[in-house]
Amino acid sequence: MFSKILIANRGEIALRIIRACKEMGIRTVAIYSQADRDSLHVRFADEAICIGQASASSSYLNIPAVISAAEIADVEAIHPGYGFLAENPHFAEICESCKITFIGPTPENIRLMGDKMLARTTMHKCGLPIIEGSASIIKNKEEALKIANKIGYPVIIKAAAGGGGKGMRICHNDITLASSLMTAQAEAEANFGNPSIYIEKYIENPRHIEIQVLADKYGHAVHLFERDCSIQRRHQKLVEESPSVAVDHKLRKRLGEMALRAVKTIGYVSAGTVEFLLDQNNNFYFMEMNTRIQVEHPVTETVVGIDLIKEQIRIAAGEKINLKQEEIKINGAALECRINAEDVENDFSPCPGKIETLNLPGGPGVRVDTHVYPGYTISPYYDSLIAKLITHGRDRNEAIQKMKRALEEFIIEPVKTTIPFHRQLMNNALFLRGEISTHFLQDMLKEKIEAEVQ
Ligand code: MV4
C-alpha cells in the first residue's frame, strides 16, 4: 500500500479523497491555487503546496506544476478526482514515466474511451447493443445523407472527441442535416481539436442509466448496479438515484453483464462507469464509458456499502478486489441532490460570493459531501458545485422524504443555490412517480415559465 498520495484536485472531491486516505493510514499532499488558500482540502491534508494562480489552466490543469509538486513531496501516487486531469491520457502517461502511480485506469483505457466512435465500434464488436448509425467517421455530406435516410430521421450528430453532450446536434430532415454537418464539424474542431463526427438515430425521451464498475489488475471485475441520472439540465446532472425505478431485476442483470463485458474486452482497470441510454420500450444502448470516479459515486456507495475511493486506491496499489459479485446487494434506495451556487431564476447562472450563514442537515440517512463552511468565499474560477446532499432510505419514498426534510434544514445565505429548485422537485408529481427522462427538467422548467405568464 502507498504511504503518501497527492490529490490533484480541489473542492469536495479533494476532501473526500483525503478522508479515504486518512482512514487507510495514507499521508496526503494537497495542491492548491492562490484562490484556494483558505480551502479545507489545504487544511486537512498533511502537506499542501501552492501550484499557481487562480485559473485552472495555471494550477489544477498545469501538468508540469502538478508533477513538480508530486516530485517535491515525494509521493508514490496521484489521485486525480474528477474533471481537470482525470481523463487526460497524456497526464496518466507522464505519471507512469515519472514512476508515480496514477490512481485510475491505464492511458490506453482512457484514450480508447475518449474516442467516442472507437468506443462505439469496440463495444459493438464485443456484443453490446449500440444505437443504429454510422460505422465510421462521416467523410462527406453525401455519406451523411445516405446514412440518415437509411436509419430515418430524427438523427443526432456527435463529435468523436466529444462526450457528455458537448457538440451534439439533432436533425429532422435532409436540409437541417446538410447545414448542421458543417457547423458541427467546425464546433468539434474548435472545442476538441478534432473535426471528426458521426451520426446516430436520435432516441427521444431516453433515460440515462449508468453502471458502476470496479476492475483490478488481475482481470477480476464486479459491477455495483445502476444509477439513474436522467434529471439533467444542459448535460449537467442535478439529481441521481439508485436503484432506477425503470430497471427491474432482469434488466439489471443484463446491464451488469454488459458493463462487465465492456470492462473485460478492453482490459479496464480501476473504478469506471458504463453509460447506457434506455429508450421508452426499455431497450438499452451503450453510450460511452467514463474512465474516472464520478461526482455521483456516493449514491452507489450508499446502497451497496462499498467505499469506492478506497477500492480505487487499493486497485492502484496492486491489490486484488476482495468482492464477490453475488455478495454485492442493493440495500434500500439513495438519492443525491447537487447543490450548486447558481441562480435558478436566472437560467442557473453561477453565483459566486461569501457564505455568511451555513447550516448543514444531518440525522439518520443523511450524508453531505462539501468543502464549504461559514465565511467561505465561493470562487468564480471553478465549477459551481458546493455540496452534494445524499439520503438513504429503505425505499425510494423514504429517501425522498429524508431529502425533503434535509433540504428544509439546509441553509446557505446569502449565496443563491439550487436548494429551492430541489425542494420544488421533491414535490413534483412526475418525479415522485419516477416518471423521468432526460427531457423531464426542460419540461418542468418550461411549465414553470408558462405558469408565471398566465
Ligand atoms: C443521445 C440521445 C439521443 N439519441 N444519443 C447526451 C450526453 C451523451 N452521453 C449522450 N447524450 C445523448 N445522446 C442518441 N442517439 C440523447 C442524449 C441526451 C442525453 C443523454 C443522457 C442524459 C441527458 C441527455 C440530455 C439530452 C440528450
Coordinates of C-alpha atoms and ligand atoms in Angstrom, one line a residue:
M1 CA 0.0 0.0 0.0
F2 CA 1.1 3.6 -0.6
S3 CA 2.4 5.6 2.3
K4 CA 1.8 9.1 0.6
I5 CA -0.6 10.3 -2.1
L6 CA -1.0 13.6 -3.8
I7 CA -4.5 14.8 -4.6
A8 CA -4.6 16.6 -7.9
N9 CA -8.0 18.3 -7.3
R10 CA -9.9 20.8 -5.1
G11 CA -13.3 21.2 -3.5
E12 CA -15.5 18.4 -2.1
I13 CA -13.8 15.6 -4.1
A14 CA -10.3 16.6 -2.7
L15 CA -11.8 16.4 0.8
R16 CA -13.5 13.1 0.0
I17 CA -10.2 11.5 -1.1
I18 CA -8.3 12.9 1.9
R19 CA -10.9 11.3 4.2
A20 CA -10.4 7.9 2.5
C21 CA -6.6 8.2 2.8
K22 CA -6.8 9.1 6.5
E23 CA -8.9 6.1 7.2
M24 CA -6.4 3.9 5.3
G25 CA -3.3 5.4 7.1
I26 CA -2.0 7.1 4.0
R27 CA -0.4 10.5 4.2
T28 CA -1.9 13.2 1.9
V29 CA -0.5 16.1 -0.1
A30 CA -2.9 18.8 -1.3
I31 CA -2.1 21.1 -4.2
Y32 CA -4.0 24.4 -4.4
S33 CA -4.3 27.5 -6.4
Q34 CA -3.9 31.0 -5.0
A35 CA -7.7 31.3 -4.9
D36 CA -8.0 28.2 -2.7
R37 CA -5.5 29.1 0.1
D38 CA -8.4 29.0 2.7
S39 CA -9.9 25.7 1.5
L40 CA -10.5 22.8 3.7
H41 CA -8.5 20.4 1.5
V42 CA -5.5 22.5 2.2
R43 CA -6.1 22.4 5.9
F44 CA -6.9 18.7 6.2
A45 CA -4.1 17.3 4.1
D46 CA -0.8 16.5 5.8
E47 CA 1.0 18.8 3.4
A48 CA -0.1 21.4 0.9
I49 CA 1.7 23.0 -2.0
C50 CA 0.5 26.1 -3.9
I51 CA 1.0 25.4 -7.6
G52 CA -0.2 28.5 -9.3
Q53 CA -2.7 31.3 -9.9
A54 CA -6.5 31.0 -9.7
S55 CA -7.2 30.0 -13.3
A56 CA -7.5 26.2 -13.7
S57 CA -5.1 26.3 -16.6
S58 CA -2.3 27.8 -14.5
S59 CA -3.0 25.5 -11.5
Y60 CA -5.1 22.3 -11.5
L61 CA -4.6 21.7 -15.2
N62 CA -0.9 22.7 -15.2
I63 CA 0.8 19.3 -15.6
P64 CA 4.4 20.4 -15.0
A65 CA 3.3 22.2 -11.8
V66 CA 1.3 19.1 -10.6
I67 CA 4.2 16.7 -11.3
S68 CA 6.8 19.1 -9.7
A69 CA 4.7 19.1 -6.5
A70 CA 4.5 15.3 -6.6
E71 CA 8.3 15.1 -7.0
I72 CA 9.0 17.6 -4.3
A73 CA 6.6 16.0 -1.8
D74 CA 7.9 12.5 -2.9
V75 CA 4.6 10.8 -3.3
E76 CA 4.1 7.4 -4.7
A77 CA 0.7 8.1 -6.3
I78 CA -1.6 10.8 -7.6
H79 CA -5.4 10.7 -7.3
P80 CA -6.9 13.0 -10.0
G81 CA -10.5 13.1 -8.7
Y82 CA -13.0 14.0 -11.4
G83 CA -12.6 16.8 -14.0
F84 CA -9.3 18.6 -14.5
L85 CA -6.7 15.9 -15.4
A86 CA -8.8 12.8 -14.5
E87 CA -9.4 11.7 -18.1
N88 CA -6.2 13.1 -19.7
P89 CA -4.3 10.1 -21.1
H90 CA -1.2 12.2 -21.6
F91 CA -1.2 13.1 -17.9
A92 CA -1.6 9.4 -16.9
E93 CA 1.4 8.6 -19.2
I94 CA 3.6 11.3 -17.6
C95 CA 2.8 9.9 -14.2
E96 CA 3.9 6.5 -15.3
S97 CA 7.1 7.8 -16.9
C98 CA 7.9 9.6 -13.6
K99 CA 7.3 6.4 -11.6
I100 CA 4.3 7.8 -9.9
T101 CA 1.1 5.6 -9.9
F102 CA -1.9 7.3 -11.5
I103 CA -4.9 6.2 -9.4
G104 CA -7.1 5.4 -12.3
P105 CA -7.2 3.4 -15.5
T106 CA -4.3 2.9 -18.0
P107 CA -3.6 5.6 -20.5
E108 CA -4.8 3.2 -23.2
N109 CA -8.1 2.7 -21.4
I110 CA -8.6 6.5 -21.2
R111 CA -7.6 7.1 -24.8
L112 CA -9.9 4.4 -26.2
M113 CA -12.9 5.6 -24.3
G114 CA -12.1 9.2 -25.1
D115 CA -12.7 8.4 -28.8
K116 CA -16.4 8.0 -28.8
M117 CA -16.5 6.5 -32.3
L118 CA -13.8 3.9 -31.4
A119 CA -15.6 3.2 -28.1
R120 CA -18.8 2.6 -30.1
T121 CA -17.2 0.2 -32.6
T122 CA -15.2 -1.6 -30.0
M123 CA -18.3 -2.2 -27.8
H124 CA -20.4 -3.2 -30.8
K125 CA -17.8 -5.9 -31.8
C126 CA -17.9 -7.4 -28.3
G127 CA -21.7 -7.7 -28.5
L128 CA -23.0 -4.6 -26.7
P129 CA -26.1 -3.1 -28.3
I130 CA -25.4 0.3 -29.9
I131 CA -27.7 2.8 -31.5
E132 CA -28.1 2.4 -35.2
G133 CA -25.8 4.8 -37.1
S134 CA -22.5 5.3 -38.8
A135 CA -19.9 2.6 -38.8
S136 CA -17.1 5.1 -39.1
I137 CA -16.4 8.8 -39.2
I138 CA -18.5 10.7 -41.7
K139 CA -16.4 11.6 -44.7
N140 CA -18.8 14.0 -46.6
K141 CA -22.3 15.3 -46.9
E142 CA -23.4 12.6 -49.4
E143 CA -22.4 9.9 -46.9
A144 CA -24.2 11.6 -44.1
L145 CA -27.5 12.0 -46.1
K146 CA -27.3 8.3 -47.2
I147 CA -26.9 7.1 -43.6
A148 CA -29.6 9.5 -42.2
N149 CA -32.1 8.3 -44.9
K150 CA -31.3 4.6 -44.2
I151 CA -31.9 4.9 -40.4
G152 CA -34.6 7.6 -40.7
Y153 CA -35.0 11.0 -39.0
P154 CA -34.5 12.3 -36.4
V155 CA -30.8 11.7 -36.2
I156 CA -28.1 13.1 -33.9
I157 CA -24.6 14.3 -35.0
K158 CA -21.9 13.7 -32.4
A159 CA -18.3 14.6 -32.1
A160 CA -15.9 11.7 -32.0
A161 CA -13.7 13.6 -29.5
G162 CA -16.8 15.0 -27.6
G163 CA -18.8 13.3 -24.9
G164 CA -21.0 14.4 -22.1
G165 CA -23.3 16.1 -24.6
K166 CA -20.9 18.6 -26.0
G167 CA -21.1 19.4 -29.7
M168 CA -24.3 17.3 -30.4
R169 CA -26.9 18.3 -32.9
I170 CA -30.3 16.9 -33.6
C171 CA -31.5 16.9 -37.2
H172 CA -35.0 16.3 -38.5
N173 CA -34.5 16.4 -42.3
D174 CA -32.0 16.5 -45.2
I175 CA -31.9 20.3 -45.1
T176 CA -31.0 20.7 -41.5
L177 CA -28.6 17.8 -41.6
A178 CA -26.7 19.3 -44.5
S179 CA -26.3 22.7 -42.7
S180 CA -25.7 21.2 -39.3
L181 CA -22.9 19.0 -40.6
M182 CA -20.5 21.9 -41.4
T183 CA -21.2 23.7 -38.1
A184 CA -20.9 20.5 -36.1
Q185 CA -17.5 19.8 -37.7
A186 CA -16.3 23.4 -37.1
E187 CA -17.5 23.2 -33.5
A188 CA -15.8 19.9 -32.9
E189 CA -12.6 21.2 -34.3
A190 CA -12.8 24.4 -32.2
N191 CA -13.7 22.6 -29.0
F192 CA -11.8 19.3 -29.2
G193 CA -9.1 20.0 -31.8
N194 CA -10.7 17.2 -33.9
P195 CA -13.4 17.8 -36.5
S196 CA -14.5 14.1 -36.7
I197 CA -18.2 13.5 -36.3
Y198 CA -20.6 10.5 -36.6
I199 CA -24.3 10.0 -36.8
E200 CA -26.8 8.0 -34.7
K201 CA -30.6 7.6 -34.8
Y202 CA -31.9 10.1 -32.2
I203 CA -33.7 8.4 -29.3
E204 CA -36.5 10.6 -27.9
N205 CA -37.1 10.8 -24.1
P206 CA -34.5 8.3 -23.1
R207 CA -33.3 7.6 -19.5
H208 CA -29.7 7.9 -18.7
I209 CA -28.7 4.7 -16.8
E210 CA -25.1 4.1 -15.8
I211 CA -23.4 1.1 -14.3
Q212 CA -20.6 1.5 -11.8
V213 CA -17.8 -1.0 -12.2
L214 CA -14.6 -1.9 -10.4
A215 CA -11.8 -3.9 -12.0
D216 CA -8.4 -4.9 -10.7
K217 CA -5.1 -5.6 -12.5
Y218 CA -5.7 -9.3 -12.5
G219 CA -8.8 -9.4 -14.7
H220 CA -11.3 -9.6 -11.8
A221 CA -14.2 -7.2 -12.2
V222 CA -17.5 -6.5 -10.4
H223 CA -20.4 -4.2 -11.2
L224 CA -22.2 -2.2 -8.5
F225 CA -25.5 -1.8 -10.2
E226 CA -27.1 1.3 -11.8
R227 CA -27.6 4.9 -11.2
D228 CA -30.4 6.8 -12.9
C229 CA -29.1 10.2 -13.9
S230 CA -31.9 11.3 -16.1
I231 CA -32.5 14.6 -14.3
Q232 CA -30.2 16.9 -16.1
R233 CA -30.1 20.4 -17.4
R234 CA -28.0 21.1 -20.4
H235 CA -26.0 18.0 -19.7
Q236 CA -25.4 19.0 -16.1
K237 CA -26.8 16.3 -13.8
L238 CA -28.8 17.7 -10.9
V239 CA -30.2 14.6 -9.2
E240 CA -29.0 11.0 -9.3
E241 CA -30.5 7.9 -7.7
S242 CA -30.0 4.2 -7.2
P243 CA -31.7 1.9 -7.9
S244 CA -33.6 3.2 -11.0
V245 CA -37.4 2.7 -11.0
A246 CA -37.1 1.8 -14.7
V247 CA -34.8 -1.2 -14.1
D248 CA -36.2 -4.5 -13.0
H249 CA -34.2 -7.5 -11.8
K250 CA -33.8 -9.0 -15.2
L251 CA -32.7 -5.7 -16.9
R252 CA -30.3 -5.0 -14.0
K253 CA -28.7 -8.4 -14.6
R254 CA -28.3 -7.8 -18.3
L255 CA -26.9 -4.2 -17.8
G256 CA -24.4 -5.5 -15.3
E257 CA -23.3 -8.3 -17.6
M258 CA -22.9 -5.9 -20.5
A259 CA -20.9 -3.5 -18.4
L260 CA -18.6 -6.3 -17.3
R261 CA -18.2 -7.4 -20.8
A262 CA -17.1 -3.9 -21.8
V263 CA -14.6 -3.9 -18.9
K264 CA -13.1 -7.3 -19.8
T265 CA -12.9 -6.5 -23.5
I266 CA -10.7 -3.5 -23.1
G267 CA -8.8 -4.8 -20.0
Y268 CA -10.1 -1.9 -18.0
V269 CA -8.5 -1.3 -14.6
S270 CA -9.9 0.9 -11.7
A271 CA -13.4 2.4 -11.0
G272 CA -15.4 3.3 -14.1
T273 CA -18.9 3.9 -15.3
V274 CA -20.5 2.4 -18.4
E275 CA -23.3 4.7 -19.6
F276 CA -26.4 3.5 -21.4
L277 CA -29.5 5.1 -22.9
L278 CA -32.7 3.3 -22.1
D279 CA -35.5 4.0 -24.6
Q280 CA -39.2 4.1 -23.9
N281 CA -39.5 0.4 -24.8
N282 CA -36.8 -0.5 -22.3
N283 CA -34.2 -1.2 -25.0
F284 CA -30.8 -0.2 -23.8
Y285 CA -27.8 1.0 -25.8
F286 CA -24.1 1.6 -25.0
M287 CA -23.4 5.4 -25.0
E288 CA -19.9 6.0 -23.5
M289 CA -17.7 5.0 -20.7
N290 CA -16.4 7.4 -18.1
T291 CA -12.9 6.4 -17.0
R292 CA -12.9 8.2 -13.7
I293 CA -14.6 8.3 -10.3
Q294 CA -17.8 10.3 -10.8
V295 CA -19.5 13.1 -8.9
E296 CA -22.4 10.9 -8.1
H297 CA -20.4 7.9 -6.8
P298 CA -21.9 8.4 -3.2
V299 CA -25.3 7.2 -4.4
T300 CA -23.7 3.8 -5.2
E301 CA -21.6 3.8 -2.0
T302 CA -24.8 4.4 0.0
V303 CA -26.8 1.5 -1.4
V304 CA -24.0 -1.1 -1.7
G305 CA -22.0 -0.1 1.4
I306 CA -18.6 0.0 -0.5
D307 CA -16.2 2.8 -0.3
L308 CA -15.3 3.4 -4.0
I309 CA -12.3 5.7 -3.3
K310 CA -10.7 3.2 -1.1
E311 CA -11.3 0.5 -3.7
Q312 CA -9.7 2.7 -6.4
I313 CA -6.6 3.2 -4.2
R314 CA -6.3 -0.5 -3.4
I315 CA -6.6 -1.4 -7.0
A316 CA -3.9 1.1 -8.0
A317 CA -1.7 -0.3 -5.3
G318 CA -1.9 -3.7 -7.0
E319 CA -4.4 -5.3 -4.6
K320 CA -7.0 -7.8 -5.7
I321 CA -10.6 -6.8 -5.4
N322 CA -11.9 -8.6 -2.4
L323 CA -15.5 -8.6 -3.5
K324 CA -17.7 -11.3 -5.0
Q325 CA -20.5 -10.3 -7.4
E326 CA -23.1 -12.5 -5.7
E327 CA -22.3 -10.9 -2.3
I328 CA -22.9 -7.3 -3.6
K329 CA -26.5 -6.3 -2.8
I330 CA -28.6 -3.1 -3.1
N331 CA -29.7 -2.0 0.3
G332 CA -32.7 0.3 0.0
A333 CA -32.5 3.4 -2.1
A334 CA -30.3 6.5 -2.3
L335 CA -30.8 9.9 -3.8
E336 CA -28.3 12.7 -4.4
C337 CA -29.1 16.4 -5.0
R338 CA -26.3 18.6 -6.3
I339 CA -26.2 21.9 -4.5
N340 CA -24.7 24.4 -6.9
A341 CA -24.1 28.1 -6.3
E342 CA -26.4 29.1 -9.1
D343 CA -29.4 31.4 -9.6
V344 CA -32.2 29.1 -10.7
E345 CA -34.4 32.0 -11.5
N346 CA -31.7 33.4 -13.8
D347 CA -31.1 30.4 -16.1
F348 CA -28.9 28.6 -13.5
S349 CA -26.2 31.3 -13.8
P350 CA -23.3 30.8 -11.4
C351 CA -23.5 32.9 -8.2
P352 CA -20.1 33.1 -6.5
G353 CA -19.7 35.0 -3.2
K354 CA -19.2 34.7 0.5
I355 CA -21.3 32.3 2.6
E356 CA -22.3 34.2 5.8
T357 CA -24.7 31.7 7.2
L358 CA -24.5 27.9 6.8
N359 CA -26.5 25.1 8.4
L360 CA -25.8 21.6 7.1
P361 CA -28.5 19.0 7.5
G362 CA -27.9 15.8 9.5
G363 CA -29.6 12.9 11.2
P364 CA -30.2 9.3 10.2
G365 CA -29.7 8.5 6.5
V366 CA -28.2 11.9 5.5
R367 CA -24.7 12.5 4.1
V368 CA -23.3 15.8 3.0
D369 CA -20.1 16.0 0.9
T370 CA -19.0 19.6 0.9
H371 CA -15.9 21.8 1.2
V372 CA -17.8 24.9 2.3
Y373 CA -18.0 26.4 5.8
P374 CA -19.4 29.6 7.3
G375 CA -17.3 32.5 6.0
Y376 CA -16.1 30.5 2.9
T377 CA -16.0 32.5 -0.3
I378 CA -17.1 30.6 -3.5
S379 CA -14.6 31.4 -6.2
P380 CA -15.8 32.3 -9.7
Y381 CA -12.9 30.4 -11.2
Y382 CA -14.2 26.8 -10.8
D383 CA -17.3 24.6 -11.0
S384 CA -20.4 25.9 -9.1
L385 CA -20.9 22.6 -7.2
I386 CA -20.6 23.4 -3.5
A387 CA -22.3 20.4 -1.8
K388 CA -23.8 17.0 -2.5
L389 CA -26.7 16.0 -0.4
I390 CA -27.3 12.3 -0.3
T391 CA -30.1 10.5 1.5
H392 CA -30.6 6.8 2.2
G393 CA -34.0 5.2 2.8
R394 CA -35.4 1.7 2.9
D395 CA -37.1 2.5 -0.4
R396 CA -37.2 5.4 -2.8
N397 CA -40.1 7.0 -1.0
E398 CA -38.2 7.1 2.3
A399 CA -35.1 8.5 0.6
I400 CA -37.3 11.3 -0.9
Q401 CA -38.9 12.0 2.5
K402 CA -35.5 12.3 4.0
M403 CA -34.3 14.5 1.2
K404 CA -37.3 16.9 1.7
R405 CA -36.5 17.0 5.4
A406 CA -32.8 17.6 4.8
L407 CA -33.4 20.3 2.2
E408 CA -35.5 22.1 4.8
E409 CA -32.6 22.0 7.3
F410 CA -30.1 23.1 4.6
I411 CA -29.5 26.9 5.0
I412 CA -26.9 28.8 2.9
E413 CA -27.1 32.6 3.0
P414 CA -26.9 34.9 1.1
V415 CA -25.5 33.0 -1.8
K416 CA -28.1 31.7 -4.2
T417 CA -28.2 27.9 -4.6
T418 CA -30.1 25.1 -6.3
I419 CA -31.7 24.2 -2.9
P420 CA -35.1 25.9 -3.7
F421 CA -35.2 24.0 -7.0
H422 CA -34.6 20.7 -5.3
R423 CA -37.3 21.5 -2.7
Q424 CA -39.7 22.1 -5.6
L425 CA -38.6 18.9 -7.4
M426 CA -39.2 16.8 -4.4
N427 CA -42.9 17.8 -4.6
N428 CA -43.2 17.2 -8.4
A429 CA -45.8 14.6 -9.1
L430 CA -44.0 13.1 -12.1
F431 CA -40.7 12.9 -10.2
L432 CA -42.5 11.3 -7.2
R433 CA -43.9 8.6 -9.5
G434 CA -40.5 8.1 -11.1
E435 CA -41.7 9.2 -14.5
I436 CA -38.5 10.9 -15.5
S437 CA -36.4 11.1 -18.7
T438 CA -33.6 13.3 -19.9
H439 CA -36.4 15.8 -21.1
F440 CA -38.1 15.9 -17.7
L441 CA -36.3 19.0 -16.4
Q442 CA -36.7 21.0 -19.6
D443 CA -40.4 20.3 -19.5
M444 CA -40.7 21.0 -15.7
L445 CA -38.9 24.4 -16.0
K446 CA -40.9 25.3 -19.1
E447 CA -44.2 24.6 -17.3
K448 CA -43.0 26.9 -14.5
I449 CA -42.3 29.7 -17.0
E450 CA -45.7 29.1 -18.6
A451 CA -47.4 29.1 -15.2
E452 CA -45.8 32.5 -14.5
V453 CA -47.0 34.0 -17.7
Q454 CA -50.7 33.1 -17.0
Ligands
MV4_1 C1 -28.2 10.6 -27.4 C2 -29.5 11.0 -27.2 C3 -30.5 10.5 -28.0 N1 -30.2 9.7 -29.0 N2 -27.9 9.8 -28.5 C4 -26.1 13.3 -24.1 C5 -24.8 13.0 -23.4 C6 -24.1 11.9 -24.1 N3 -23.6 11.0 -23.1 C7 -25.1 11.3 -25.0 N4 -26.3 12.2 -24.9 C8 -27.4 11.8 -25.6 N5 -27.2 11.0 -26.7 C9 -28.9 9.4 -29.3 N6 -28.6 8.6 -30.3 C10 -29.8 11.8 -26.1 C11 -28.7 12.3 -25.4 C12 -29.1 13.2 -24.4 C13 -28.9 12.9 -23.0 C14 -28.4 11.7 -22.6 C15 -28.3 11.5 -21.3 C16 -28.7 12.4 -20.4 C17 -29.2 13.6 -20.7 C18 -29.4 13.9 -22.1 C19 -29.9 15.1 -22.5 C20 -30.0 15.4 -23.8 C21 -29.6 14.4 -24.7

